[in-house]
DNA sequence: ATTGTATATTTAATCGATTAAGCATAGTTT
DNA sequence: AAACTATGCTTAATCGATTAAATATACAAT
């Protein structure tokens, strides 16, 4: 096979046992081999271009120095950025990242967890899908270290790094109301995931605080599997409401992108006809004719903290958990009519 | 440790050897174990929730069912999309993907190749960096199967999946000339990578074919490490040229994004003051006030073909190579003033 | 009864590393 | 000189699977 050079080859060439070679190449174990011998072995290793087989090493020592990352979709910029940050941070600590996209599907998420766990990743960072509580419980039961990101299950104690989604939504909607909007709609995804529930709660409580009516007619939920048409239908429905619509809050960047395209096609003007606030950033938003007011998540910090928490958890014998809520930042531009 | 259940545990519980268990659980080896025994073993395996240790399996069989993917940067939508496609396609064939971003740096690319090779990935898909020829030669020498994407080295025979970058650039620039532009600038990255050379050649030959002057003053190159300022300086320089500038061709989506922002800040109107054609797509482009004419790469096909070629190569004893050039598609919108 | 032939199961080597324990050899202490 | 102690290296077990080869058992053919 490839990568022929093994400890054995070096041992043979130098005329010692593989144990000697192993000791010599693991500098930590100073003193187990004489300096001359060590030098000779190291020279031969270099000469043969020896590269240790990590698979064999992992099998023996029980660690792989690999972290698993499960996100909803790498092709979504929010997750792609997280992936990049996690990758860099992991690398800085000597870990490699194996990743997979769950597509928000519990089944794919299960598959990924199994594949990664069977490959013995040392820990997992997961943006969990809907109805995946059993997976999280499984990980706890198996004592596989993990950290959740973006979403979490309030009923299951675990480590996580998330945004204060309630506050984010509250601030966003409050900002719209503050600027005179009275008919504020919200476009969300149809899911029980906590982050989405919190965003909806933030929206509703901001309306309540302003003594505006909180009904179902202005809070529309779209299914994941046909975002595009769902968004159109939802916007149509809101616009058709007898009292009209003068502002729209998008619960995610994907919803905003589809929503804005549709709004443009209807020739509605932002912010005159409709004020807009969206979640997350996106290169796209910078090019919209009316720069978007949006909620900014500290993506870099989220990724870094997640890795940090995971490594902490892995090194502590008791699976100590850490829970981090980041504060959202509302970036005010022109789309909210401020 | 975690994941305690091993073949041995099942063997003990059932009262047979581990070999019997292994045979029973590998259905292909029908007939090695009696049906009743097999049933009992499988039942016990399920009962104990046995999950095979892939690390041990890999060590024995010499394959990991893992593919390595090295791209420039996951947070670039072009590569993120490729990553997603590769991931899905690999999964469809029973492979998991391990990835890393090289940041266009030869050194990081070396690191990744070593890390992945030492983890015994079965094959690699790589968007190679500048000055990484030695890495490619190393892979060939080590007989590690690999497929290059997006770029390749014409002097080193290898499998690859790329766009016909020459034709793409030629078509784009020809299109601008056809629409009456005479002072067409090009913004490229400063790199010797072949795809970029080809894009420049396409630009130059299109100008030649139209008998327009081909000089250095309208072909500007920007360094990777400070794209933003580089783009500004380059555009300033072109605009300052005595004969002026009436069209701009961006060699990548990133260059286009930075370029367009700067052009807007200068209050130049597209396409009146400046006609634009860019490489690649991007959610961002859809929101630009003047929809962008751009070169579309068949990203899905590129990713799928790359996996396909790699699997072919892995299964053929001789490391048979395949080279695929995709045809570019010029999507004409309004920014080119057509 | 004897040999032959499936069939079912076990034994044991193997993948490539790590590492506790054992064994020389040289040097130090009494 | 005998006993002890480092020092330096080897032996051999181990991680958890796979798999060729050996073995045992049942059954059929001679």
XYZ file of C-alpha atoms (C1' of nucleotides) in Angstrom:
736
model
C 0.000 0.000 0.000
C 0.880 3.659 0.058
C 2.726 5.357 2.836
C 4.863 2.307 3.193
C 7.237 3.671 5.783
C 6.298 2.488 9.259
C 8.021 2.357 12.614
C 9.095 -1.146 11.715
C 10.965 -0.001 8.617
C 12.945 2.509 10.608
C 13.588 -0.048 13.323
C 14.905 -2.530 10.793
C 17.115 -0.046 9.051
C 18.645 1.214 12.277
C 18.749 -2.228 13.801
C 16.683 -1.592 16.917
C 13.218 -2.461 18.155
C 10.128 -0.517 17.179
C 9.782 0.474 20.798
C 13.089 2.287 20.663
C 11.986 4.119 17.565
C 8.703 5.091 19.127
C 10.459 6.423 22.225
C 13.013 8.293 20.181
C 10.409 10.025 18.061
C 8.307 11.061 21.043
C 10.581 13.694 22.487
C 8.464 13.900 25.651
C 9.873 10.552 26.731
C 13.360 11.964 27.122
C 15.868 9.641 28.630
C 14.354 6.389 27.462
C 16.819 6.233 24.597
C 20.426 7.411 24.454
C 21.064 10.660 22.686
C 23.157 9.132 19.934
C 20.605 6.419 19.273
C 17.800 8.973 19.233
C 19.714 11.099 16.787
C 20.344 8.161 14.500
C 16.703 7.145 14.612
C 15.456 10.625 13.951
C 17.857 10.983 11.053
C 16.658 7.742 9.527
C 13.052 8.748 10.047
C 13.667 11.947 8.175
C 15.602 10.147 5.483
C 12.771 7.724 4.868
C 10.268 10.554 5.190
C 8.415 8.733 7.910
C 4.881 9.897 8.612
C 3.156 8.232 11.544
C -0.084 6.420 10.816
C -2.592 8.346 12.860
C -5.165 5.623 12.510
C -2.980 3.161 14.339
C -2.040 5.771 16.878
C -5.674 6.655 17.491
C -6.628 3.051 17.967
C -3.992 2.679 20.628
C -4.312 5.920 22.507
C -8.067 6.256 22.137
C -8.063 9.787 20.784
C -8.186 11.027 17.204
C -7.524 14.731 17.590
C -10.516 15.262 15.411
C -13.603 17.350 16.088
C -16.908 16.784 14.350
C -18.987 19.722 13.169
C -22.614 19.314 12.238
C -24.309 22.349 10.780
C -27.481 22.891 8.850
C -25.840 23.705 5.550
C -22.334 24.775 4.582
C -23.630 26.675 1.633
C -25.422 29.073 3.981
C -22.933 31.903 4.654
C -23.773 32.024 8.342
C -22.779 28.402 8.819
C -19.922 28.574 6.338
C -18.366 31.343 8.378
C -18.833 29.376 11.573
C -17.255 26.377 9.885
C -14.267 28.449 8.930
C -13.807 29.864 12.408
C -14.215 26.468 14.039
C -11.712 25.039 11.616
C -9.111 27.695 12.381
C -9.636 27.543 16.109
C -9.480 23.758 16.145
C -6.314 23.794 14.099
C -4.743 26.203 16.544
C -5.236 23.517 19.176
C -3.991 20.674 17.036
C -7.355 19.355 15.961
C -8.761 18.602 12.542
C -12.412 19.154 11.696
C -14.743 16.683 10.041
C -17.999 18.220 9.007
C -21.404 17.473 7.659
C -24.608 19.284 6.745
C -27.782 18.035 8.346
C -30.139 19.994 6.107
C -32.238 20.578 9.216
C -33.259 16.951 9.041
C -33.190 14.831 12.177
C -32.456 11.735 10.142
C -29.399 13.145 8.406
C -28.240 14.469 11.727
C -28.488 10.968 13.204
C -26.501 9.589 10.317
C -23.805 12.160 10.807
C -23.604 11.612 14.536
C -23.193 7.903 13.999
C -20.631 8.255 11.250
C -18.615 10.738 13.252
C -18.929 8.902 16.549
C -17.890 5.642 14.934
C -14.887 7.435 13.541
C -14.163 8.307 17.129
C -14.136 12.071 16.895
C -13.056 13.435 20.241
C -15.954 15.828 20.425
C -18.810 17.363 18.461
C -20.073 20.836 17.732
C -23.653 20.697 16.593
C -26.356 22.999 15.327
C -29.157 20.603 16.249
C -32.190 19.941 14.091
C -35.806 19.795 15.107
C -36.822 16.660 16.990
C -33.255 15.670 17.726
C -33.542 15.564 21.480
C -32.943 11.826 21.431
C -29.649 12.383 19.668
C -28.504 14.776 22.328
C -29.534 12.391 25.072
C -27.664 9.634 23.282
C -24.501 11.714 23.217
C -24.825 12.390 26.923
C -25.414 8.746 27.659
C -22.395 7.758 25.589
C -20.389 10.481 27.274
C -19.347 11.939 23.961
C -18.420 15.566 24.597
C -20.445 18.053 22.572
C -21.392 21.705 22.375
C -24.516 23.016 20.701
C -24.477 26.173 18.658
C -27.142 28.502 17.346
C -29.916 26.450 18.956
C -30.328 24.340 22.069
C -32.898 22.421 24.054
C -33.819 24.261 27.228
C -35.038 21.049 28.820
C -31.793 19.186 28.333
C -28.805 20.411 30.312
C -25.871 20.745 27.953
C -23.142 23.080 26.844
C -24.105 25.599 24.206
C -23.145 28.871 22.599
C -26.045 30.888 21.319
C -27.342 34.368 20.747
C -29.928 35.895 23.037
C -32.517 35.464 20.353
C -35.340 36.845 22.396
C -33.557 40.113 22.968
C -32.423 40.278 19.368
C -35.962 40.011 18.063
C -37.339 42.313 20.730
C -34.802 44.989 19.917
C -35.394 44.692 16.215
C -39.155 44.968 16.462
C -39.010 47.649 19.122
C -36.804 49.649 16.796
C -39.400 49.414 14.040
C -42.189 50.479 16.358
C -40.096 53.308 17.695
C -39.881 54.592 14.172
C -43.604 54.779 13.808
C -44.475 51.416 12.332
C -47.692 49.969 13.660
C -48.321 46.959 11.448
C -45.175 44.919 11.856
C -45.142 41.466 10.316
C -42.706 38.680 11.023
C -41.566 35.942 8.718
C -40.216 32.892 10.519
C -39.526 29.245 9.855
C -42.033 26.670 10.955
C -40.058 24.795 13.573
C -40.124 24.098 17.261
C -36.440 24.815 17.615
C -35.886 27.056 20.570
C -34.020 29.816 18.782
C -36.988 30.319 16.505
C -39.441 30.215 19.401
C -37.409 32.859 21.150
C -37.311 35.064 18.090
C -41.067 34.825 17.828
C -41.485 35.534 21.515
C -39.284 38.607 21.194
C -41.419 39.846 18.344
C -44.645 39.260 20.203
C -43.544 40.821 23.435
C -42.230 43.892 21.675
C -45.655 44.347 20.114
C -47.332 43.823 23.466
C -45.066 46.323 25.156
C -46.193 48.879 22.588
C -49.797 47.844 23.073
C -50.097 46.792 19.504
C -52.335 43.839 18.648
C -50.569 40.505 18.619
C -52.323 38.193 16.234
C -51.601 35.275 14.008
C -52.227 37.285 10.865
C -48.903 39.055 10.921
C -46.704 36.224 12.156
C -46.237 33.807 9.319
C -44.271 30.600 9.333
C -42.660 29.048 6.329
C -41.652 25.451 5.833
C -38.014 24.652 5.295
C -38.536 22.563 2.255
C -40.064 25.226 0.088
C -38.886 28.496 1.418
C -39.322 30.360 -1.820
C -43.025 29.749 -2.380
C -43.741 29.811 1.304
C -42.314 33.295 1.568
C -44.384 34.532 -1.325
C -47.587 33.107 0.087
C -46.843 34.509 3.535
C -46.129 37.992 2.257
C -49.224 37.919 0.076
C -51.309 36.958 3.073
C -49.930 39.733 5.248
C -50.419 42.341 2.583
C -53.973 41.183 2.106
C -54.850 41.765 5.736
C -57.444 44.558 6.004
C -55.242 46.789 8.160
C -52.266 46.416 5.845
C -48.571 46.037 6.619
C -45.916 48.680 7.080
C -42.905 46.744 8.350
C -41.451 43.281 8.093
C -39.042 41.433 10.336
C -37.222 38.467 8.817
C -36.139 35.745 11.222
C -33.184 34.572 9.109
C -31.012 35.737 6.254
C -32.421 33.157 3.864
C -35.940 34.337 4.536
C -34.834 37.910 4.004
C -33.215 37.149 0.672
C -36.277 35.443 -0.701
C -38.555 38.008 0.867
C -36.744 41.009 -0.531
C -36.702 39.567 -4.017
C -40.436 39.095 -3.847
C -41.046 42.536 -2.377
C -39.045 44.055 -5.210
C -41.040 42.125 -7.752
C -44.193 43.640 -6.247
C -42.661 47.084 -6.678
C -42.931 47.874 -3.013
C -40.420 50.464 -1.882
C -38.201 49.991 1.158
C -38.499 51.665 3.600
C -41.360 53.864 2.351
C -43.918 51.155 1.728
C -42.310 48.615 3.979
C -39.622 48.979 6.624
C -37.330 45.980 6.952
C -35.150 44.447 9.635
C -33.431 41.124 9.120
C -31.422 38.649 11.088
C -27.792 38.043 10.215
C -25.569 39.590 7.647
C -24.760 38.735 4.108
C -22.763 40.141 1.271
C -26.114 40.364 -0.472
C -27.505 42.840 2.015
C -24.745 45.301 1.268
C -25.912 45.532 -2.302
C -29.573 46.013 -1.662
C -30.628 49.414 -2.915
C -31.629 50.351 0.562
C -28.982 49.143 3.029
C -30.538 46.782 5.514
C -30.948 47.252 9.214
C -30.067 43.879 10.679
C -29.151 41.907 13.753
C -25.517 41.057 13.844
C -24.352 37.866 15.490
C -20.769 37.653 16.725
C -20.038 34.724 14.454
C -16.323 34.620 15.171
C -16.841 34.575 18.895
C -19.525 31.941 18.623
C -17.220 29.626 16.715
C -14.262 30.228 18.959
C -16.224 29.862 22.165
C -17.747 26.645 20.930
C -14.341 25.114 20.312
C -13.081 26.418 23.617
C -16.002 25.027 25.565
C -15.657 21.718 23.817
C -11.962 21.426 24.592
C -12.652 22.349 28.214
C -15.272 19.690 28.429
C -12.983 17.136 26.847
C -10.168 17.816 29.257
C -12.288 17.850 32.388
C -12.959 14.382 33.719
C -16.447 15.290 34.801
C -18.265 16.500 31.705
C -18.453 20.054 32.943
C -20.852 22.163 30.912
C -20.750 25.803 29.945
C -23.560 27.890 28.557
C -22.927 31.109 26.724
C -25.448 33.659 25.537
C -24.096 36.381 23.336
C -25.672 39.794 23.152
C -27.084 40.709 19.761
C -26.156 43.959 18.071
C -28.689 45.858 16.029
C -27.000 47.515 13.061
C -29.184 50.390 12.019
C -29.152 51.320 8.359
C -31.806 52.789 6.135
C -34.211 49.921 5.557
C -35.901 50.401 8.906
C -36.799 53.980 8.094
C -34.940 55.412 11.041
C -13.751 4.756 27.579
C -16.916 5.597 25.683
C -18.563 3.340 23.164
C -17.676 0.367 25.244
C -19.461 -2.246 23.203
C -17.039 -4.135 21.006
C -17.118 -7.347 19.031
C -15.650 -9.037 22.048
C -18.562 -8.054 24.282
C -21.034 -9.537 21.877
C -18.898 -12.643 21.487
C -18.765 -13.113 25.232
C -22.451 -12.605 25.750
C -23.420 -15.020 23.005
C -20.643 -17.438 23.872
C -18.852 -17.552 20.541
C -15.597 -16.216 19.101
C -15.210 -12.681 17.829
C -14.650 -14.122 14.381
C -18.130 -15.613 14.373
C -19.565 -12.263 15.374
C -17.632 -10.476 12.665
C -18.844 -12.927 10.029
C -22.403 -12.748 11.248
C -22.495 -8.982 11.114
C -21.006 -8.804 7.637
C -23.932 -10.097 5.646
C -21.796 -10.398 2.494
C -20.118 -13.424 3.987
C -23.301 -15.447 3.863
C -22.920 -19.052 4.805
C -19.997 -18.659 7.127
C -22.257 -18.803 10.140
C -25.457 -20.748 10.646
C -28.665 -18.823 10.307
C -29.735 -19.345 13.905
C -26.356 -18.299 15.226
C -26.303 -15.263 12.964
C -29.748 -14.277 14.144
C -28.754 -14.616 17.778
C -25.611 -12.563 17.219
C -27.424 -9.848 15.346
C -30.060 -9.674 18.028
C -27.448 -9.304 20.731
C -25.636 -6.680 18.702
C -28.792 -4.670 18.432
C -29.587 -5.203 22.087
C -26.195 -3.866 23.141
C -26.438 -1.140 20.511
C -23.173 -2.208 18.997
C -21.443 0.328 16.758
C -18.299 -0.880 15.019
C -15.127 1.038 15.677
C -14.226 2.382 12.278
C -10.740 3.257 13.386
C -9.939 -0.357 14.093
C -11.635 -1.424 10.907
C -9.680 1.108 8.882
C -6.416 -0.021 10.362
C -7.126 -3.562 9.351
C -8.604 -3.091 5.909
C -6.463 -0.130 4.917
C -9.314 2.105 3.853
C -11.119 4.796 5.791
C -14.028 5.608 3.502
C -13.076 9.202 3.957
C -12.303 11.790 1.313
C -10.249 14.898 1.990
C -11.293 18.222 0.524
C -8.917 21.148 0.392
C -10.366 24.400 -0.808
C -9.248 27.984 -0.605
C -11.863 29.109 1.874
C -15.195 27.654 2.991
C -16.531 31.068 3.677
C -16.337 31.912 -0.016
C -19.737 30.916 -1.451
C -18.180 29.385 -4.552
C -16.172 26.954 -2.483
C -18.875 26.480 0.111
C -21.228 25.313 -2.604
C -18.609 22.960 -3.973
C -18.044 21.645 -0.461
C -21.742 20.940 -0.089
C -21.980 19.150 -3.408
C -18.867 17.105 -2.732
C -20.226 16.209 0.671
C -23.553 15.017 -0.721
C -21.999 13.124 -3.597
C -19.450 11.473 -1.322
C -22.150 10.473 1.107
C -24.132 8.919 -1.697
C -21.172 6.619 -2.223
C -20.621 5.876 1.430
C -17.826 8.325 2.051
C -17.384 11.027 4.657
C -15.635 14.288 3.890
C -12.867 15.887 5.913
C -12.109 19.382 4.829
C -9.759 22.263 5.282
C -9.216 25.771 3.953
C -5.787 26.527 2.563
C -6.306 30.283 2.396
C -4.410 30.140 -0.908
C -1.271 29.511 1.064
C 1.107 26.756 0.007
C 2.165 26.185 3.582
C -1.319 25.647 4.936
C -2.000 23.418 2.017
C 1.044 21.308 2.907
C -0.161 21.056 6.481
C -3.571 19.917 5.370
C -2.211 17.353 2.955
C -0.063 15.880 5.678
C -2.784 15.862 8.283
C -5.249 14.278 5.910
C -2.787 11.814 4.420
C -1.694 10.705 7.878
C -5.315 10.167 8.723
C -5.338 7.900 5.718
C -8.038 9.549 3.678
C -8.710 7.372 0.676
C -8.418 10.258 -1.727
C -8.200 14.026 -2.003
C -10.014 16.738 -3.884
C -7.909 19.860 -3.997
C -8.138 23.420 -5.221
C -4.360 23.870 -5.301
C -2.557 26.982 -4.160
C 0.191 28.852 -5.907
C 3.603 27.204 -5.751
C 2.188 23.870 -4.663
C 3.565 21.799 -7.512
C 5.773 19.903 -5.078
C 2.706 18.863 -3.107
C 1.078 17.461 -6.208
C 4.236 15.600 -7.155
C 4.399 14.236 -3.630
C 0.867 12.903 -3.890
C 1.695 11.215 -7.174
C 4.830 9.711 -5.726
C 2.936 8.435 -2.712
C 0.230 7.140 -5.026
C -2.439 8.956 -3.070
C -5.404 9.396 -5.422
C -6.401 13.011 -5.981
C -8.385 15.274 -8.268
C -7.739 18.972 -8.709
C -10.590 21.398 -9.037
C -10.876 24.986 -10.217
C -7.153 25.136 -11.026
C -4.494 22.738 -12.213
C -0.877 22.606 -13.308
C -0.624 22.115 -17.060
C 2.898 20.740 -16.721
C 1.932 17.990 -14.276
C -0.278 15.234 -15.618
C -3.124 14.716 -13.195
C -6.878 14.416 -12.937
C -8.779 17.643 -12.751
C -12.171 19.243 -13.191
C -12.071 22.850 -14.298
C -13.819 25.483 -16.322
C -12.508 26.538 -19.697
C -11.326 29.765 -18.178
C -9.841 31.078 -21.376
C -13.103 30.809 -23.225
C -15.030 32.211 -20.289
C -12.928 35.350 -20.190
C -12.832 35.648 -23.956
C -16.599 35.429 -24.212
C -17.119 37.929 -21.427
C -14.781 40.504 -22.881
C -15.965 39.904 -26.427
C -19.482 40.523 -25.222
C -18.461 43.883 -23.783
C -16.688 44.885 -26.992
C -19.633 43.753 -29.059
C -21.717 46.189 -27.102
C -19.535 49.096 -28.055
C -17.062 49.238 -25.176
C -13.569 50.137 -26.252
C -11.722 50.673 -23.006
C -12.225 47.412 -21.174
C -10.295 46.922 -17.945
C -9.711 43.693 -16.118
C -9.222 43.149 -12.430
C -7.442 39.926 -11.556
C -5.553 38.384 -8.679
C -1.796 38.436 -8.719
C -0.985 34.753 -8.970
C 0.646 32.339 -11.343
C -2.160 29.835 -10.953
C -3.199 28.598 -14.335
C -6.867 29.469 -14.090
C -5.952 33.095 -13.563
C -3.428 33.060 -16.398
C -6.077 31.663 -18.662
C -8.574 34.279 -17.669
C -6.049 36.962 -18.446
C -5.176 35.373 -21.750
C -8.840 35.234 -22.675
C -9.171 38.917 -21.900
C -6.109 39.850 -23.916
C -6.940 37.783 -26.941
C -10.464 39.138 -27.057
C -9.021 42.631 -27.170
C -6.564 41.621 -29.877
C -9.276 40.028 -31.952
C -11.112 43.347 -31.872
C -7.903 45.166 -32.677
C -8.039 47.079 -29.466
C -4.780 47.972 -27.754
C -3.595 45.445 -25.198
C -1.570 47.143 -22.544
C -0.663 46.788 -18.945
C -2.570 49.894 -17.969
C -5.969 48.243 -18.078
C -5.053 44.846 -16.677
C -4.514 45.214 -12.970
C -3.557 42.554 -10.509
C -4.424 42.573 -6.838
C -2.725 40.708 -4.042
C -4.686 38.165 -2.104
C -3.810 39.502 1.271
C -5.309 42.906 0.859
C -7.961 42.623 -1.740
C -9.931 45.594 -0.562
C -7.278 48.258 -0.855
C -5.741 46.607 -3.869
C -9.029 46.850 -5.713
C -9.408 50.501 -4.890
C -5.917 51.348 -6.060
C -6.342 49.351 -9.242
C -9.616 50.991 -10.141
C -8.208 54.422 -9.373
C -5.286 53.732 -11.663
C -7.463 52.593 -14.533
C -9.782 55.564 -14.223
C -6.785 57.865 -14.228
C -5.565 56.546 -17.569
C -5.755 59.315 -20.188
C -8.085 57.401 -22.491
C -10.441 56.548 -19.655
C -12.361 53.334 -18.928
C -15.789 52.264 -20.066
C -16.011 48.623 -18.963
C -14.611 46.370 -16.286
C -14.229 42.625 -16.165
C -13.794 41.064 -12.725
C -11.880 37.798 -12.582
C -13.610 36.517 -9.437
C -16.702 37.142 -7.344
C -14.688 38.526 -4.448
C -13.015 41.056 -6.687
C -16.393 42.020 -8.077
C -17.908 42.556 -4.663
C -15.143 44.829 -3.520
C -14.978 46.521 -6.890
C -18.669 47.273 -7.085
C -18.723 48.731 -3.614
C -15.929 51.061 -4.549
C -17.496 51.991 -7.877
C -20.710 52.873 -6.066
C -18.810 54.990 -3.615
C -17.370 56.924 -6.559
C -20.906 57.488 -7.832
C -20.188 55.809 -11.114
C -23.305 54.426 -12.771
C -23.503 50.884 -14.100
C -23.751 50.328 -17.033
C -23.796 53.932 -18.246
C -20.421 55.012 -16.919
C -19.009 51.553 -16.628
C -20.228 48.254 -18.043
C -19.531 45.246 -15.835
C -19.076 41.535 -16.280
C -18.029 39.315 -13.412
C -17.027 35.755 -12.833
C -19.243 33.483 -10.750
C -22.534 34.070 -9.099
C -23.518 35.211 -5.680
C -26.642 36.065 -3.788
C -25.111 39.516 -3.610
C -25.209 40.025 -7.343
C -28.954 39.529 -7.436
C -29.417 42.539 -5.250
C -27.185 44.901 -7.094
C -29.248 47.749 -8.472
C -28.202 46.789 -11.954
C -28.355 43.003 -12.326
C -24.934 41.669 -13.239
C -23.896 39.958 -16.396
C -21.677 37.142 -15.239
C -19.972 33.901 -16.100
C -21.726 30.957 -14.588
C -19.767 27.894 -13.571
C -21.590 24.577 -13.319
C -20.705 24.231 -9.655
C -22.841 21.176 -9.042
C -21.364 19.319 -11.966
C -17.848 20.295 -10.978
C -18.303 18.895 -7.489
C -20.002 15.739 -8.668
C -17.509 15.067 -11.427
C -14.635 15.569 -9.035
C -15.976 12.935 -6.662
C -16.738 10.631 -9.558
C -13.269 10.955 -11.050
C -11.707 10.418 -7.681
C -13.688 7.257 -7.002
C -12.818 5.970 -10.473
C -9.186 6.610 -9.818
C -9.379 4.909 -6.454
C -10.974 1.791 -7.847
C -8.683 1.433 -10.837
C -5.430 -0.290 -9.979
C -3.451 1.879 -12.348
C -4.039 5.447 -11.257
C -6.025 6.298 -14.353
C -6.520 10.013 -14.769
C -9.405 12.007 -16.176
C -9.446 15.617 -17.198
C -12.646 17.552 -17.557
C -13.125 21.037 -18.918
C -16.568 22.496 -18.494
C -17.975 25.071 -20.854
C -18.703 28.419 -19.261
C -22.059 30.074 -19.667
C -22.355 33.814 -20.016
C -25.492 35.028 -18.283
C -26.391 38.330 -19.849
C -28.165 40.834 -17.655
C -28.132 44.592 -17.640
C -24.729 45.466 -16.208
C -22.963 44.863 -19.500
C -25.120 47.402 -21.274
C -26.432 44.934 -23.799
C -16.649 -49.137 8.448
C -14.078 -45.766 5.745
C -13.375 -41.976 3.282
C -14.970 -37.747 1.546
C -17.300 -33.355 1.702
C -19.886 -29.699 3.294
C -20.926 -26.758 7.088
C -20.042 -24.302 11.242
C -16.941 -22.390 14.329
C -12.429 -21.291 16.435
C -7.576 -20.028 16.411
C -4.383 -16.897 15.643
C -2.025 -13.548 12.798
C -2.445 -8.972 11.288
C -2.903 -3.722 10.595
C 0.858 0.232 13.015
C 1.391 2.343 16.620
C 2.117 2.780 22.303
C 3.864 1.435 26.675
C 4.357 -1.403 30.943
C 7.492 -4.644 32.313
C 11.686 -7.250 31.806
C 16.521 -7.781 31.066
C 21.249 -6.555 30.222
C 25.217 -3.730 30.840
C 27.839 -0.313 32.980
C 28.721 2.447 36.823
C 28.322 3.372 41.788
C 28.230 2.204 46.521
C 29.534 -0.542 50.514
C 34.089 -8.419 45.429
C 29.214 -8.281 46.239
C 25.192 -5.690 46.005
C 22.741 -2.008 44.257
C 21.180 1.486 40.757
C 20.757 3.820 36.649
C 20.638 3.699 31.911
C 19.335 1.814 27.474
C 17.052 -1.200 24.953
C 13.887 -5.287 23.926
C 9.828 -8.146 24.682
C 5.334 -8.608 24.376
C 0.650 -7.142 25.255
C -2.714 -4.040 23.632
C -6.281 -1.085 20.997
C -10.817 -3.489 17.904
C -11.612 -5.067 14.126
C -10.771 -8.714 9.726
C -9.741 -13.008 7.616
C -6.878 -17.021 6.113
C -6.193 -21.319 7.916
C -7.113 -24.921 11.147
C -10.399 -27.781 13.346
C -14.528 -30.079 14.615
C -18.934 -31.981 13.496
C -22.533 -33.891 10.711
C -23.856 -36.207 6.737
C -23.401 -38.541 2.417
C -20.996 -41.619 -0.648
C -18.270 -45.688 -1.260
